[in-house]
Amino acid sequence: MDQSQKTGKKIFALNIISNEEKSKHKGFGAGSIDLNSMSPVIIDVDETYIDIGAMHAKSKVEKGIKFSMNREDVPNGRQVWIVWVAVDRTPEGQFYGGMTACEMLIDKEARRGWKILADHVNKMDYALKRKVILDGLSPEQKASLKQLLVDTNAEWWENSPEELKAALEA
């Protein structure tokens, strides 16, 4: 019996890149972002988890929240991070290729939040381009993120670039 049968809950995992070769076609659709290899991780206070809903701004913490681009509109917000994790593949196997962190403030009681959507989109793109940008994450948050990645797939962690591993050392 797997974990999802025991709890009755659906367990999310990091996306896996499809086996299809990347198209060399430069016509219609060239330059579009392929999100098959992207997974969002939420770091909310002392909880770190994968939430696929964040791909469309519908994560557990974002549901029912009206967002503003003005940080002052959310004076009582708690800090929540979305970490965009890109999984890549080489002939040797898959690995965590890039990751970037984006801050949000969430005030569940007031149903208000702050985030800069353009920053989230740009950071998602940077993760896909194998960049590692984790500015703002505390050593505890980095340790929690590292543990989630190792627990999700230790082989991918082992195959990951040293730059990425070093960025998560607390």
Coordinates of C-alpha atoms in Angstrom, one line a residue:
M1 CA 0.0 0.0 0.0
D2 CA 1.5 3.3 -1.0
Q3 CA 1.4 6.5 1.1
S4 CA -1.6 8.0 -0.9
Q5 CA -3.7 5.0 -0.1
K6 CA -2.9 5.1 3.6
T7 CA -3.9 8.8 4.1
G8 CA -6.4 9.1 1.3
K9 CA -4.6 12.3 0.1
K10 CA -3.0 12.8 -3.2
I11 CA 0.8 13.2 -2.8
F12 CA 2.5 15.5 -5.3
A13 CA 6.0 14.9 -6.7
L14 CA 8.3 17.0 -8.7
N15 CA 7.5 16.9 -12.4
I16 CA 9.6 14.8 -14.7
I17 CA 10.7 16.0 -18.1
S18 CA 8.9 14.2 -20.9
N19 CA 11.0 11.8 -23.0
E20 CA 10.4 13.9 -26.1
E21 CA 13.4 15.6 -27.6
K22 CA 13.3 19.4 -27.6
S23 CA 12.1 20.6 -30.9
K24 CA 14.6 22.4 -33.1
H25 CA 11.7 24.0 -35.0
K26 CA 12.1 27.8 -35.0
G27 CA 8.7 28.7 -36.3
F28 CA 5.4 29.4 -34.5
G29 CA 5.8 28.9 -30.8
A30 CA 9.6 29.3 -30.8
G31 CA 10.8 30.9 -27.6
S32 CA 7.8 29.7 -25.6
I33 CA 8.5 28.3 -22.1
D34 CA 8.1 24.6 -21.6
L35 CA 6.9 24.1 -18.0
N36 CA 7.0 20.3 -18.0
S37 CA 10.2 20.4 -16.0
M38 CA 9.1 23.0 -13.4
S39 CA 7.7 22.4 -9.9
P40 CA 6.8 25.0 -7.3
V41 CA 7.8 24.4 -3.7
I42 CA 6.1 26.4 -0.9
I43 CA 8.0 27.4 2.2
D44 CA 5.4 28.6 4.7
V45 CA 6.8 29.3 8.2
D46 CA 7.9 25.8 9.3
E47 CA 6.3 23.8 6.5
T48 CA 8.0 23.0 3.1
Y49 CA 6.0 21.2 0.4
I50 CA 5.3 20.9 -3.3
D51 CA 2.1 22.6 -4.4
I52 CA 1.4 22.3 -8.2
G53 CA -1.4 24.9 -7.8
A54 CA 1.2 27.6 -7.5
M55 CA 1.8 27.2 -11.3
H56 CA -1.4 29.1 -11.8
A57 CA -1.3 31.2 -8.5
K58 CA -3.7 28.7 -6.9
S59 CA -1.6 27.2 -4.2
K60 CA -3.0 26.4 -0.8
V61 CA -1.7 29.7 0.6
E62 CA -2.8 31.8 -2.4
K63 CA -6.5 30.6 -2.6
G64 CA -9.0 33.3 -1.6
I65 CA -6.3 36.0 -1.3
K66 CA -6.5 39.4 -3.1
F67 CA -3.0 40.4 -4.1
S68 CA -1.6 43.9 -4.3
M69 CA 1.7 45.1 -5.7
N70 CA 2.0 47.5 -2.7
R71 CA 3.8 45.8 0.2
E72 CA 2.2 48.3 2.7
D73 CA -1.2 47.0 1.9
V74 CA -0.3 43.8 3.9
P75 CA 1.1 45.1 7.2
N76 CA 0.3 41.9 9.1
G77 CA 1.3 39.4 6.4
R78 CA 3.5 36.4 7.1
Q79 CA 6.4 35.7 4.8
V80 CA 5.8 32.8 2.3
W81 CA 8.2 31.7 -0.4
I82 CA 7.6 30.0 -3.7
V83 CA 10.8 28.2 -4.9
W84 CA 10.7 27.4 -8.6
V85 CA 12.6 24.1 -9.1
A86 CA 13.6 23.0 -12.6
V87 CA 14.4 19.4 -13.2
D88 CA 16.8 18.8 -16.1
R89 CA 18.1 15.7 -17.9
T90 CA 21.3 14.6 -19.5
P91 CA 22.3 11.2 -20.9
E92 CA 23.6 10.4 -17.4
G93 CA 20.2 11.0 -15.8
Q94 CA 18.0 13.7 -14.3
F95 CA 19.0 16.3 -11.8
Y96 CA 17.8 19.5 -10.1
G97 CA 19.0 22.1 -12.7
G98 CA 18.0 25.4 -11.4
M99 CA 16.0 27.0 -8.6
T100 CA 14.9 30.5 -7.6
A101 CA 13.0 31.9 -4.7
C102 CA 10.2 34.5 -4.7
E103 CA 8.7 36.2 -1.7
M104 CA 5.1 36.8 -0.9
L105 CA 3.3 38.2 2.1
I106 CA 0.0 36.5 3.1
D107 CA -2.6 37.8 5.6
K108 CA -5.1 35.0 5.6
E109 CA -7.4 36.7 8.1
A110 CA -7.7 39.9 6.0
R111 CA -7.6 37.8 2.8
R112 CA -4.9 40.1 1.4
G113 CA -1.5 39.4 0.0
W114 CA 1.5 41.0 -1.6
K115 CA 3.6 39.7 -4.5
I116 CA 5.2 41.0 -7.6
L117 CA 3.9 38.8 -10.4
A118 CA 6.6 39.9 -12.9
D119 CA 9.2 38.8 -10.4
H120 CA 7.6 35.4 -10.1
V121 CA 7.5 34.9 -13.9
N122 CA 11.1 36.1 -14.3
K123 CA 12.4 33.9 -11.5
M124 CA 10.5 30.9 -13.0
D125 CA 12.3 31.6 -16.3
Y126 CA 15.7 31.9 -14.5
A127 CA 15.2 28.5 -12.9
L128 CA 14.5 27.0 -16.3
K129 CA 17.8 28.6 -17.5
R130 CA 19.6 26.7 -14.7
K131 CA 20.2 29.7 -12.5
V132 CA 20.3 29.4 -8.7
I133 CA 18.9 32.5 -6.9
L134 CA 17.9 31.9 -3.3
D135 CA 18.4 35.4 -1.9
G136 CA 16.3 36.0 1.2
L137 CA 16.0 32.4 2.3
S138 CA 17.1 31.8 5.9
P139 CA 19.6 29.0 6.7
E140 CA 16.7 27.0 8.2
Q141 CA 14.5 27.5 5.1
K142 CA 17.4 26.4 2.9
A143 CA 17.9 23.3 5.0
S144 CA 14.2 22.5 4.8
L145 CA 14.3 22.9 1.0
K146 CA 17.3 20.7 0.7
Q147 CA 15.7 18.0 2.8
L148 CA 12.6 18.1 0.6
L149 CA 14.7 17.7 -2.6
V150 CA 16.7 14.9 -1.1
D151 CA 13.6 13.1 0.2
T152 CA 11.9 13.5 -3.2
N153 CA 14.7 12.0 -5.2
A154 CA 18.1 11.4 -3.7
E155 CA 19.6 10.4 -7.1
W156 CA 18.5 13.7 -8.7
W157 CA 20.2 15.5 -5.7
E158 CA 23.4 13.5 -6.2
N159 CA 23.4 14.4 -9.9
S160 CA 22.8 18.1 -9.3
P161 CA 25.5 20.7 -10.0
E162 CA 27.8 21.7 -7.1
E163 CA 26.6 25.3 -7.4
L164 CA 23.1 24.3 -6.5
K165 CA 24.1 22.1 -3.6
A166 CA 26.4 24.8 -2.2
A167 CA 23.5 27.4 -2.4
L168 CA 21.5 25.2 0.0
E169 CA 24.2 24.7 2.6
A170 CA 23.1 26.5 5.7

